[in-house]
Short mmCIF file of N, CA and C in Angstrom, two decimals:
data_model
loop_
_atom_site.label_atom_id
_atom_site.label_comp_id
_atom_site.label_asym_id
_atom_site.label_seq_id
_atom_site.Cartn_x
_atom_site.Cartn_y
_atom_site.Cartn_z
N MET A 1 0.84 -1.16 0.00
CA MET A 1 0.00 0.00 0.00
C MET A 1 0.89 1.23 0.00
N SER A 2 0.55 2.23 -0.73
CA SER A 2 1.36 3.44 -0.79
C SER A 2 0.84 4.45 0.20
N SER A 3 1.58 5.53 0.35
CA SER A 3 1.20 6.59 1.27
C SER A 3 -0.13 7.18 0.90
N SER A 4 -0.88 7.56 1.93
CA SER A 4 -2.16 8.20 1.65
C SER A 4 -1.95 9.60 1.14
N SER A 5 -2.98 10.15 0.50
CA SER A 5 -2.85 11.47 -0.11
C SER A 5 -2.57 12.55 0.92
N SER A 6 -2.96 12.35 2.19
CA SER A 6 -2.71 13.36 3.20
C SER A 6 -1.22 13.44 3.55
N ASN A 7 -0.45 12.46 3.15
CA ASN A 7 0.99 12.46 3.42
C ASN A 7 1.81 12.99 2.26
N THR A 8 1.15 13.43 1.20
CA THR A 8 1.89 13.89 0.03
C THR A 8 1.83 15.40 -0.09
N SER A 9 2.88 15.94 -0.69
CA SER A 9 2.94 17.37 -0.95
C SER A 9 2.26 17.65 -2.28
N SER A 10 2.22 18.91 -2.63
CA SER A 10 1.57 19.28 -3.89
C SER A 10 2.28 18.66 -5.09
N GLY A 11 3.54 18.28 -4.94
CA GLY A 11 4.28 17.65 -6.03
C GLY A 11 4.04 16.16 -6.11
N GLY A 12 3.22 15.61 -5.23
CA GLY A 12 2.92 14.20 -5.25
C GLY A 12 3.87 13.33 -4.44
N LEU A 13 4.95 13.90 -3.95
CA LEU A 13 5.89 13.14 -3.13
C LEU A 13 5.51 13.24 -1.66
N PRO A 14 5.81 12.22 -0.88
CA PRO A 14 5.52 12.30 0.56
C PRO A 14 6.31 13.43 1.22
N PHE A 15 5.74 13.98 2.27
CA PHE A 15 6.37 15.14 2.93
C PHE A 15 7.79 14.84 3.41
N TRP A 16 8.07 13.60 3.82
CA TRP A 16 9.40 13.28 4.34
C TRP A 16 10.46 13.28 3.23
N LYS A 17 10.03 13.30 1.97
CA LYS A 17 10.98 13.39 0.86
C LYS A 17 11.15 14.83 0.38
N THR A 18 10.25 15.70 0.77
CA THR A 18 10.31 17.07 0.25
C THR A 18 10.63 18.11 1.31
N LYS A 19 10.52 17.76 2.58
CA LYS A 19 10.76 18.71 3.66
C LYS A 19 11.94 18.30 4.51
N SER A 20 12.63 19.29 5.01
CA SER A 20 13.67 19.00 6.00
C SER A 20 12.98 18.75 7.33
N LEU A 21 13.71 18.22 8.27
CA LEU A 21 13.15 17.99 9.60
C LEU A 21 12.59 19.29 10.19
N GLU A 22 13.28 20.38 9.96
CA GLU A 22 12.88 21.68 10.50
C GLU A 22 11.62 22.23 9.84
N GLU A 23 11.34 21.84 8.63
CA GLU A 23 10.19 22.36 7.89
C GLU A 23 8.88 21.62 8.18
N MET A 24 8.97 20.51 8.87
CA MET A 24 7.77 19.70 9.12
C MET A 24 6.84 20.36 10.13
N THR A 25 5.55 20.15 9.92
CA THR A 25 4.56 20.59 10.89
C THR A 25 4.63 19.66 12.11
N THR A 26 4.00 20.05 13.18
CA THR A 26 3.97 19.20 14.37
C THR A 26 3.35 17.84 14.03
N GLY A 27 2.27 17.85 13.28
CA GLY A 27 1.62 16.60 12.90
C GLY A 27 2.51 15.71 12.06
N GLU A 28 3.21 16.31 11.10
CA GLU A 28 4.13 15.54 10.26
C GLU A 28 5.26 14.97 11.11
N TRP A 29 5.80 15.79 11.99
CA TRP A 29 6.90 15.37 12.86
C TRP A 29 6.47 14.17 13.71
N GLU A 30 5.34 14.29 14.35
CA GLU A 30 4.86 13.21 15.21
C GLU A 30 4.58 11.93 14.40
N SER A 31 4.09 12.08 13.18
CA SER A 31 3.77 10.90 12.37
C SER A 31 5.02 10.17 11.89
N LEU A 32 6.18 10.83 11.95
CA LEU A 32 7.41 10.14 11.57
C LEU A 32 7.78 9.04 12.54
N CYS A 33 7.34 9.16 13.78
CA CYS A 33 7.62 8.11 14.75
C CYS A 33 6.90 6.84 14.31
N ASP A 34 7.65 5.76 14.12
CA ASP A 34 7.04 4.52 13.65
C ASP A 34 6.45 3.69 14.78
N GLY A 35 6.69 4.09 16.03
CA GLY A 35 6.15 3.35 17.15
C GLY A 35 6.96 2.14 17.55
N CYS A 36 8.24 2.10 17.20
CA CYS A 36 9.07 0.95 17.55
C CYS A 36 9.46 0.96 19.02
N ALA A 37 9.57 2.13 19.61
CA ALA A 37 9.94 2.34 21.02
C ALA A 37 11.38 1.97 21.33
N ARG A 38 12.20 1.81 20.34
CA ARG A 38 13.61 1.51 20.60
C ARG A 38 14.28 2.67 21.36
N CYS A 39 13.85 3.88 21.09
CA CYS A 39 14.46 5.03 21.78
C CYS A 39 14.03 5.10 23.24
N CYS A 40 13.01 4.34 23.63
CA CYS A 40 12.51 4.33 25.01
C CYS A 40 13.21 3.29 25.88
N LEU A 41 14.21 2.64 25.33
CA LEU A 41 14.99 1.67 26.09
C LEU A 41 16.15 2.38 26.76
N ASN A 42 16.50 1.94 27.94
CA ASN A 42 17.64 2.51 28.65
C ASN A 42 18.93 2.08 27.96
N LYS A 43 19.84 3.03 27.92
CA LYS A 43 21.14 2.80 27.32
C LYS A 43 22.21 3.05 28.37
N LEU A 44 23.30 2.36 28.26
CA LEU A 44 24.43 2.54 29.17
C LEU A 44 25.58 3.14 28.38
N GLU A 45 26.29 4.05 29.00
CA GLU A 45 27.43 4.66 28.34
C GLU A 45 28.69 4.35 29.13
N ASP A 46 29.70 3.87 28.41
CA ASP A 46 31.00 3.64 29.02
C ASP A 46 31.66 5.01 29.20
N TRP A 47 31.91 5.36 30.44
CA TRP A 47 32.45 6.70 30.72
C TRP A 47 33.84 6.91 30.13
N ASP A 48 34.61 5.84 29.96
CA ASP A 48 35.96 5.97 29.41
C ASP A 48 35.97 6.10 27.90
N THR A 49 35.13 5.31 27.22
CA THR A 49 35.17 5.29 25.75
C THR A 49 34.02 6.06 25.11
N GLY A 50 32.95 6.31 25.87
CA GLY A 50 31.78 6.97 25.29
C GLY A 50 30.88 6.01 24.53
N GLU A 51 31.24 4.72 24.49
CA GLU A 51 30.44 3.74 23.77
C GLU A 51 29.08 3.58 24.44
N ILE A 52 28.05 3.50 23.60
CA ILE A 52 26.69 3.31 24.07
C ILE A 52 26.30 1.85 23.86
N VAL A 53 25.77 1.22 24.88
CA VAL A 53 25.22 -0.13 24.75
C VAL A 53 23.75 -0.08 25.14
N TRP A 54 22.99 -0.90 24.45
CA TRP A 54 21.54 -0.94 24.64
C TRP A 54 21.16 -2.00 25.66
N THR A 55 20.05 -1.75 26.34
CA THR A 55 19.46 -2.76 27.20
C THR A 55 18.03 -3.02 26.73
N ASP A 56 17.43 -4.06 27.28
CA ASP A 56 16.02 -4.31 27.01
C ASP A 56 15.15 -3.75 28.14
N VAL A 57 15.73 -2.84 28.92
CA VAL A 57 15.04 -2.22 30.04
C VAL A 57 14.30 -0.99 29.54
N GLY A 58 12.99 -1.06 29.61
CA GLY A 58 12.16 0.04 29.12
C GLY A 58 11.93 1.10 30.19
N CYS A 59 11.73 2.29 29.73
CA CYS A 59 11.37 3.42 30.57
C CYS A 59 10.13 3.07 31.39
N THR A 60 10.01 3.66 32.53
CA THR A 60 8.85 3.40 33.40
C THR A 60 7.52 3.71 32.71
N LEU A 61 7.53 4.61 31.75
CA LEU A 61 6.30 4.99 31.06
C LEU A 61 6.03 4.17 29.80
N LEU A 62 6.95 3.28 29.45
CA LEU A 62 6.76 2.50 28.23
C LEU A 62 5.77 1.36 28.45
N ASP A 63 4.76 1.31 27.60
CA ASP A 63 3.87 0.15 27.56
C ASP A 63 4.57 -0.85 26.64
N GLY A 64 5.10 -1.91 27.24
CA GLY A 64 5.91 -2.88 26.50
C GLY A 64 5.17 -3.66 25.44
N ALA A 65 3.86 -3.68 25.49
CA ALA A 65 3.08 -4.40 24.48
C ALA A 65 2.77 -3.49 23.28
N SER A 66 2.27 -2.29 23.56
CA SER A 66 1.88 -1.39 22.48
C SER A 66 3.03 -0.54 21.96
N CYS A 67 4.11 -0.45 22.73
CA CYS A 67 5.27 0.38 22.38
C CYS A 67 4.91 1.87 22.39
N ARG A 68 4.01 2.24 23.22
CA ARG A 68 3.61 3.64 23.34
C ARG A 68 3.88 4.13 24.76
N CYS A 69 4.09 5.42 24.88
CA CYS A 69 4.28 6.06 26.18
C CYS A 69 2.94 6.14 26.88
N LYS A 70 2.94 5.78 28.15
CA LYS A 70 1.71 5.80 28.94
C LYS A 70 1.24 7.21 29.26
N ASP A 71 2.14 8.20 29.17
CA ASP A 71 1.78 9.59 29.46
C ASP A 71 2.64 10.53 28.62
N TYR A 72 2.51 10.39 27.31
CA TYR A 72 3.37 11.10 26.36
C TYR A 72 3.40 12.61 26.61
N ASP A 73 2.24 13.22 26.78
CA ASP A 73 2.19 14.67 26.92
C ASP A 73 2.88 15.18 28.17
N ASN A 74 2.94 14.37 29.22
CA ASN A 74 3.54 14.80 30.49
C ASN A 74 4.78 14.00 30.86
N ARG A 75 5.39 13.36 29.89
CA ARG A 75 6.49 12.43 30.18
C ARG A 75 7.67 13.08 30.88
N ALA A 76 7.98 14.32 30.58
CA ALA A 76 9.14 14.97 31.19
C ALA A 76 8.94 15.21 32.69
N ALA A 77 7.69 15.32 33.12
CA ALA A 77 7.42 15.50 34.54
C ALA A 77 7.74 14.23 35.32
N THR A 78 7.48 13.08 34.72
CA THR A 78 7.74 11.80 35.37
C THR A 78 9.17 11.34 35.13
N VAL A 79 9.66 11.56 33.92
CA VAL A 79 11.00 11.11 33.52
C VAL A 79 11.81 12.34 33.07
N PRO A 80 12.42 13.05 34.03
CA PRO A 80 13.11 14.30 33.69
C PRO A 80 14.21 14.17 32.64
N ASP A 81 14.82 12.97 32.52
CA ASP A 81 15.88 12.81 31.53
C ASP A 81 15.37 12.26 30.20
N CYS A 82 14.06 12.22 30.02
CA CYS A 82 13.48 11.82 28.73
C CYS A 82 13.92 12.84 27.69
N ILE A 83 14.46 12.35 26.60
CA ILE A 83 14.93 13.23 25.54
C ILE A 83 13.80 13.44 24.54
N GLN A 84 13.33 14.67 24.45
CA GLN A 84 12.31 14.99 23.46
C GLN A 84 13.01 15.19 22.14
N LEU A 85 12.66 14.36 21.17
CA LEU A 85 13.30 14.47 19.86
C LEU A 85 12.86 15.76 19.17
N THR A 86 13.84 16.51 18.77
CA THR A 86 13.64 17.73 17.99
C THR A 86 14.59 17.62 16.80
N PRO A 87 14.41 18.45 15.79
CA PRO A 87 15.38 18.41 14.68
C PRO A 87 16.82 18.58 15.16
N ALA A 88 17.04 19.47 16.11
CA ALA A 88 18.40 19.68 16.62
C ALA A 88 18.93 18.43 17.31
N GLU A 89 18.08 17.79 18.13
CA GLU A 89 18.50 16.56 18.81
C GLU A 89 18.78 15.45 17.80
N VAL A 90 17.91 15.30 16.82
CA VAL A 90 18.08 14.24 15.82
C VAL A 90 19.39 14.42 15.07
N ARG A 91 19.81 15.65 14.89
CA ARG A 91 21.05 15.90 14.15
C ARG A 91 22.30 15.61 14.98
N THR A 92 22.16 15.49 16.31
CA THR A 92 23.33 15.26 17.15
C THR A 92 23.37 13.90 17.83
N LEU A 93 22.22 13.26 18.01
CA LEU A 93 22.20 11.97 18.69
C LEU A 93 22.84 10.89 17.83
N THR A 94 23.74 10.14 18.43
CA THR A 94 24.44 9.08 17.69
C THR A 94 23.80 7.72 17.91
N TRP A 95 22.90 7.60 18.86
CA TRP A 95 22.34 6.30 19.22
C TRP A 95 20.98 5.99 18.59
N LEU A 96 20.47 6.87 17.76
CA LEU A 96 19.19 6.55 17.12
C LEU A 96 19.35 5.27 16.29
N PRO A 97 18.40 4.35 16.41
CA PRO A 97 18.52 3.09 15.67
C PRO A 97 18.57 3.32 14.16
N PRO A 98 19.18 2.42 13.41
CA PRO A 98 19.30 2.59 11.96
C PRO A 98 17.95 2.59 11.25
N THR A 99 16.91 2.10 11.90
CA THR A 99 15.58 2.06 11.31
C THR A 99 14.76 3.30 11.65
N CYS A 100 15.25 4.17 12.51
CA CYS A 100 14.51 5.33 12.98
C CYS A 100 14.21 6.29 11.82
N ALA A 101 12.95 6.63 11.66
CA ALA A 101 12.54 7.50 10.55
C ALA A 101 13.19 8.87 10.66
N TYR A 102 13.36 9.38 11.86
CA TYR A 102 14.00 10.69 12.02
C TYR A 102 15.44 10.62 11.52
N ARG A 103 16.13 9.56 11.84
CA ARG A 103 17.49 9.37 11.36
C ARG A 103 17.51 9.18 9.84
N LEU A 104 16.60 8.37 9.32
CA LEU A 104 16.55 8.12 7.88
C LEU A 104 16.32 9.42 7.11
N VAL A 105 15.39 10.24 7.57
CA VAL A 105 15.12 11.52 6.90
C VAL A 105 16.35 12.42 7.01
N ARG A 106 16.97 12.45 8.18
CA ARG A 106 18.19 13.24 8.38
C ARG A 106 19.25 12.84 7.36
N GLU A 107 19.35 11.54 7.08
CA GLU A 107 20.38 11.02 6.18
C GLU A 107 19.95 11.04 4.72
N GLY A 108 18.72 11.49 4.43
CA GLY A 108 18.24 11.53 3.06
C GLY A 108 17.77 10.19 2.53
N ALA A 109 17.52 9.25 3.42
CA ALA A 109 17.06 7.92 3.02
C ALA A 109 15.54 7.84 3.08
N ASP A 110 14.98 6.83 2.44
CA ASP A 110 13.53 6.65 2.45
C ASP A 110 13.11 5.80 3.64
N LEU A 111 11.84 5.83 3.95
CA LEU A 111 11.29 5.02 5.03
C LEU A 111 11.12 3.58 4.54
N TYR A 112 11.16 2.67 5.48
CA TYR A 112 11.00 1.26 5.15
C TYR A 112 9.54 0.92 4.89
N TRP A 113 9.31 -0.22 4.23
CA TRP A 113 7.97 -0.63 3.84
C TRP A 113 7.03 -0.77 5.02
N TRP A 114 7.56 -1.11 6.18
CA TRP A 114 6.74 -1.36 7.35
C TRP A 114 6.39 -0.10 8.13
N HIS A 115 6.98 1.03 7.77
CA HIS A 115 6.65 2.28 8.47
C HIS A 115 5.18 2.58 8.24
N PRO A 116 4.43 2.94 9.28
CA PRO A 116 3.00 3.21 9.12
C PRO A 116 2.66 4.25 8.05
N LEU A 117 3.54 5.21 7.82
CA LEU A 117 3.27 6.20 6.76
C LEU A 117 3.35 5.57 5.37
N VAL A 118 4.11 4.51 5.24
CA VAL A 118 4.24 3.82 3.96
C VAL A 118 3.20 2.71 3.83
N SER A 119 3.09 1.91 4.88
CA SER A 119 2.18 0.75 4.82
C SER A 119 0.72 1.13 5.03
N GLY A 120 0.50 2.23 5.72
CA GLY A 120 -0.86 2.62 6.07
C GLY A 120 -1.41 1.85 7.26
N ASP A 121 -0.55 1.05 7.91
CA ASP A 121 -0.99 0.20 9.01
C ASP A 121 -0.03 0.38 10.19
N PRO A 122 -0.52 0.83 11.35
CA PRO A 122 0.37 1.04 12.49
C PRO A 122 0.94 -0.25 13.08
N HIS A 123 0.45 -1.39 12.66
CA HIS A 123 0.91 -2.67 13.20
C HIS A 123 2.06 -3.29 12.42
N THR A 124 2.36 -2.80 11.22
CA THR A 124 3.43 -3.42 10.43
C THR A 124 4.80 -3.29 11.09
N VAL A 125 5.01 -2.26 11.88
CA VAL A 125 6.28 -2.11 12.59
C VAL A 125 6.48 -3.28 13.56
N HIS A 126 5.40 -3.77 14.14
CA HIS A 126 5.47 -4.92 15.04
C HIS A 126 5.59 -6.22 14.23
N GLN A 127 4.80 -6.33 13.16
CA GLN A 127 4.82 -7.53 12.33
C GLN A 127 6.18 -7.75 11.69
N ALA A 128 6.88 -6.67 11.39
CA ALA A 128 8.21 -6.78 10.76
C ALA A 128 9.31 -7.08 11.78
N GLY A 129 8.97 -7.09 13.06
CA GLY A 129 9.96 -7.39 14.09
C GLY A 129 10.86 -6.22 14.43
N VAL A 130 10.45 -5.01 14.07
CA VAL A 130 11.26 -3.83 14.31
C VAL A 130 11.04 -3.27 15.71
N SER A 131 9.84 -3.40 16.22
CA SER A 131 9.51 -2.80 17.51
C SER A 131 10.03 -3.65 18.67
N VAL A 132 9.95 -3.06 19.86
CA VAL A 132 10.37 -3.75 21.07
C VAL A 132 9.22 -4.51 21.72
N SER A 133 8.09 -4.56 21.07
CA SER A 133 6.89 -5.18 21.63
C SER A 133 7.17 -6.59 22.14
N GLY A 134 6.88 -6.80 23.43
CA GLY A 134 7.06 -8.11 24.03
C GLY A 134 8.49 -8.49 24.32
N ARG A 135 9.43 -7.56 24.16
CA ARG A 135 10.85 -7.89 24.34
C ARG A 135 11.53 -7.06 25.41
N THR A 136 10.74 -6.43 26.29
CA THR A 136 11.33 -5.55 27.28
C THR A 136 10.98 -5.96 28.70
N VAL A 137 11.75 -5.44 29.62
CA VAL A 137 11.44 -5.49 31.04
C VAL A 137 11.37 -4.05 31.51
N THR A 138 10.65 -3.81 32.57
CA THR A 138 10.52 -2.44 33.06
C THR A 138 11.65 -2.08 34.01
N GLU A 139 11.96 -0.81 34.04
CA GLU A 139 12.99 -0.33 34.95
C GLU A 139 12.46 -0.21 36.38
N ASP A 140 11.17 -0.28 36.54
CA ASP A 140 10.56 -0.13 37.87
C ASP A 140 11.10 -1.17 38.84
N GLY A 141 11.70 -0.70 39.91
CA GLY A 141 12.24 -1.59 40.95
C GLY A 141 13.59 -2.19 40.63
N MET A 142 14.14 -1.89 39.47
CA MET A 142 15.43 -2.47 39.08
C MET A 142 16.57 -1.54 39.52
N GLU A 143 17.59 -2.14 40.10
CA GLU A 143 18.77 -1.37 40.49
C GLU A 143 19.62 -1.10 39.25
N LEU A 144 20.22 0.07 39.19
CA LEU A 144 21.03 0.46 38.04
C LEU A 144 22.12 -0.56 37.71
N GLU A 145 22.74 -1.13 38.73
CA GLU A 145 23.80 -2.11 38.47
C GLU A 145 23.27 -3.37 37.80
N ASP A 146 21.97 -3.61 37.89
CA ASP A 146 21.38 -4.79 37.23
C ASP A 146 21.14 -4.58 35.74
N TYR A 147 21.22 -3.34 35.27
CA TYR A 147 21.01 -3.06 33.85
C TYR A 147 22.01 -3.82 32.99
N GLU A 148 23.23 -4.03 33.51
CA GLU A 148 24.25 -4.73 32.74
C GLU A 148 23.83 -6.16 32.40
N ASN A 149 22.92 -6.73 33.19
CA ASN A 149 22.42 -8.07 32.92
C ASN A 149 21.37 -8.07 31.82
N HIS A 150 21.05 -6.91 31.29
CA HIS A 150 20.00 -6.78 30.28
C HIS A 150 20.52 -6.15 28.99
N VAL A 151 21.83 -6.22 28.76
CA VAL A 151 22.40 -5.66 27.53
C VAL A 151 21.98 -6.50 26.34
N VAL A 152 21.53 -5.83 25.29
CA VAL A 152 21.11 -6.48 24.04
C VAL A 152 21.71 -5.71 22.87
N THR A 153 21.74 -6.34 21.72
CA THR A 153 22.28 -5.66 20.54
C THR A 153 21.22 -5.24 19.55
N TRP A 154 20.04 -5.87 19.57
CA TRP A 154 19.05 -5.65 18.53
C TRP A 154 18.52 -4.24 18.37
N PRO A 155 18.48 -3.39 19.39
CA PRO A 155 17.94 -2.04 19.10
C PRO A 155 18.81 -1.24 18.13
N GLY A 156 20.10 -1.51 18.11
CA GLY A 156 21.01 -0.80 17.23
C GLY A 156 21.28 -1.50 15.93
N GLU A 157 20.54 -2.54 15.65
CA GLU A 157 20.74 -3.32 14.42
C GLU A 157 19.50 -3.34 13.56
N MET A 158 19.69 -3.69 12.34
CA MET A 158 18.56 -3.88 11.44
C MET A 158 17.91 -5.21 11.81
N PRO A 159 16.58 -5.29 11.79
CA PRO A 159 15.93 -6.56 12.10
C PRO A 159 16.20 -7.58 10.99
N GLU A 160 16.17 -8.85 11.39
CA GLU A 160 16.32 -9.90 10.39
C GLU A 160 15.06 -10.00 9.56
N ALA A 161 15.21 -10.25 8.31
CA ALA A 161 14.05 -10.33 7.42
C ALA A 161 13.26 -11.59 7.62
#
């Protein structure tokens, strides 16, 4: 299924191919999120090397089944270190997954077939195995030193076909 007409510009191309991140409307920006929730996983940084490693430990607000934030509009009040993605942040963050639409647009690449803007179905991100659905544990009650027992590689990798 191709993009719906509401996602296309007057030239017939989808907005993510014709607009920079900064030019997008709030609605367009929000629709770029594919709902994978990979960015909602806790990451560990090696203080000596700066290397980032991923865990399967989800933010306290992450619904691990739907891959949605339980309180998106007020998330910063509950999780002060939640990073709100902005064009400026997207241009500097090095840990965005290779499948992230914000990263893909930043790099001039197209969205994958399973992205809801392309497929027209918000569930294809889960069906394609891209999302974290069913693969996380919550950070609630977990000690920080236990995060090392939850290191995974898949958030920073392309999913297997």
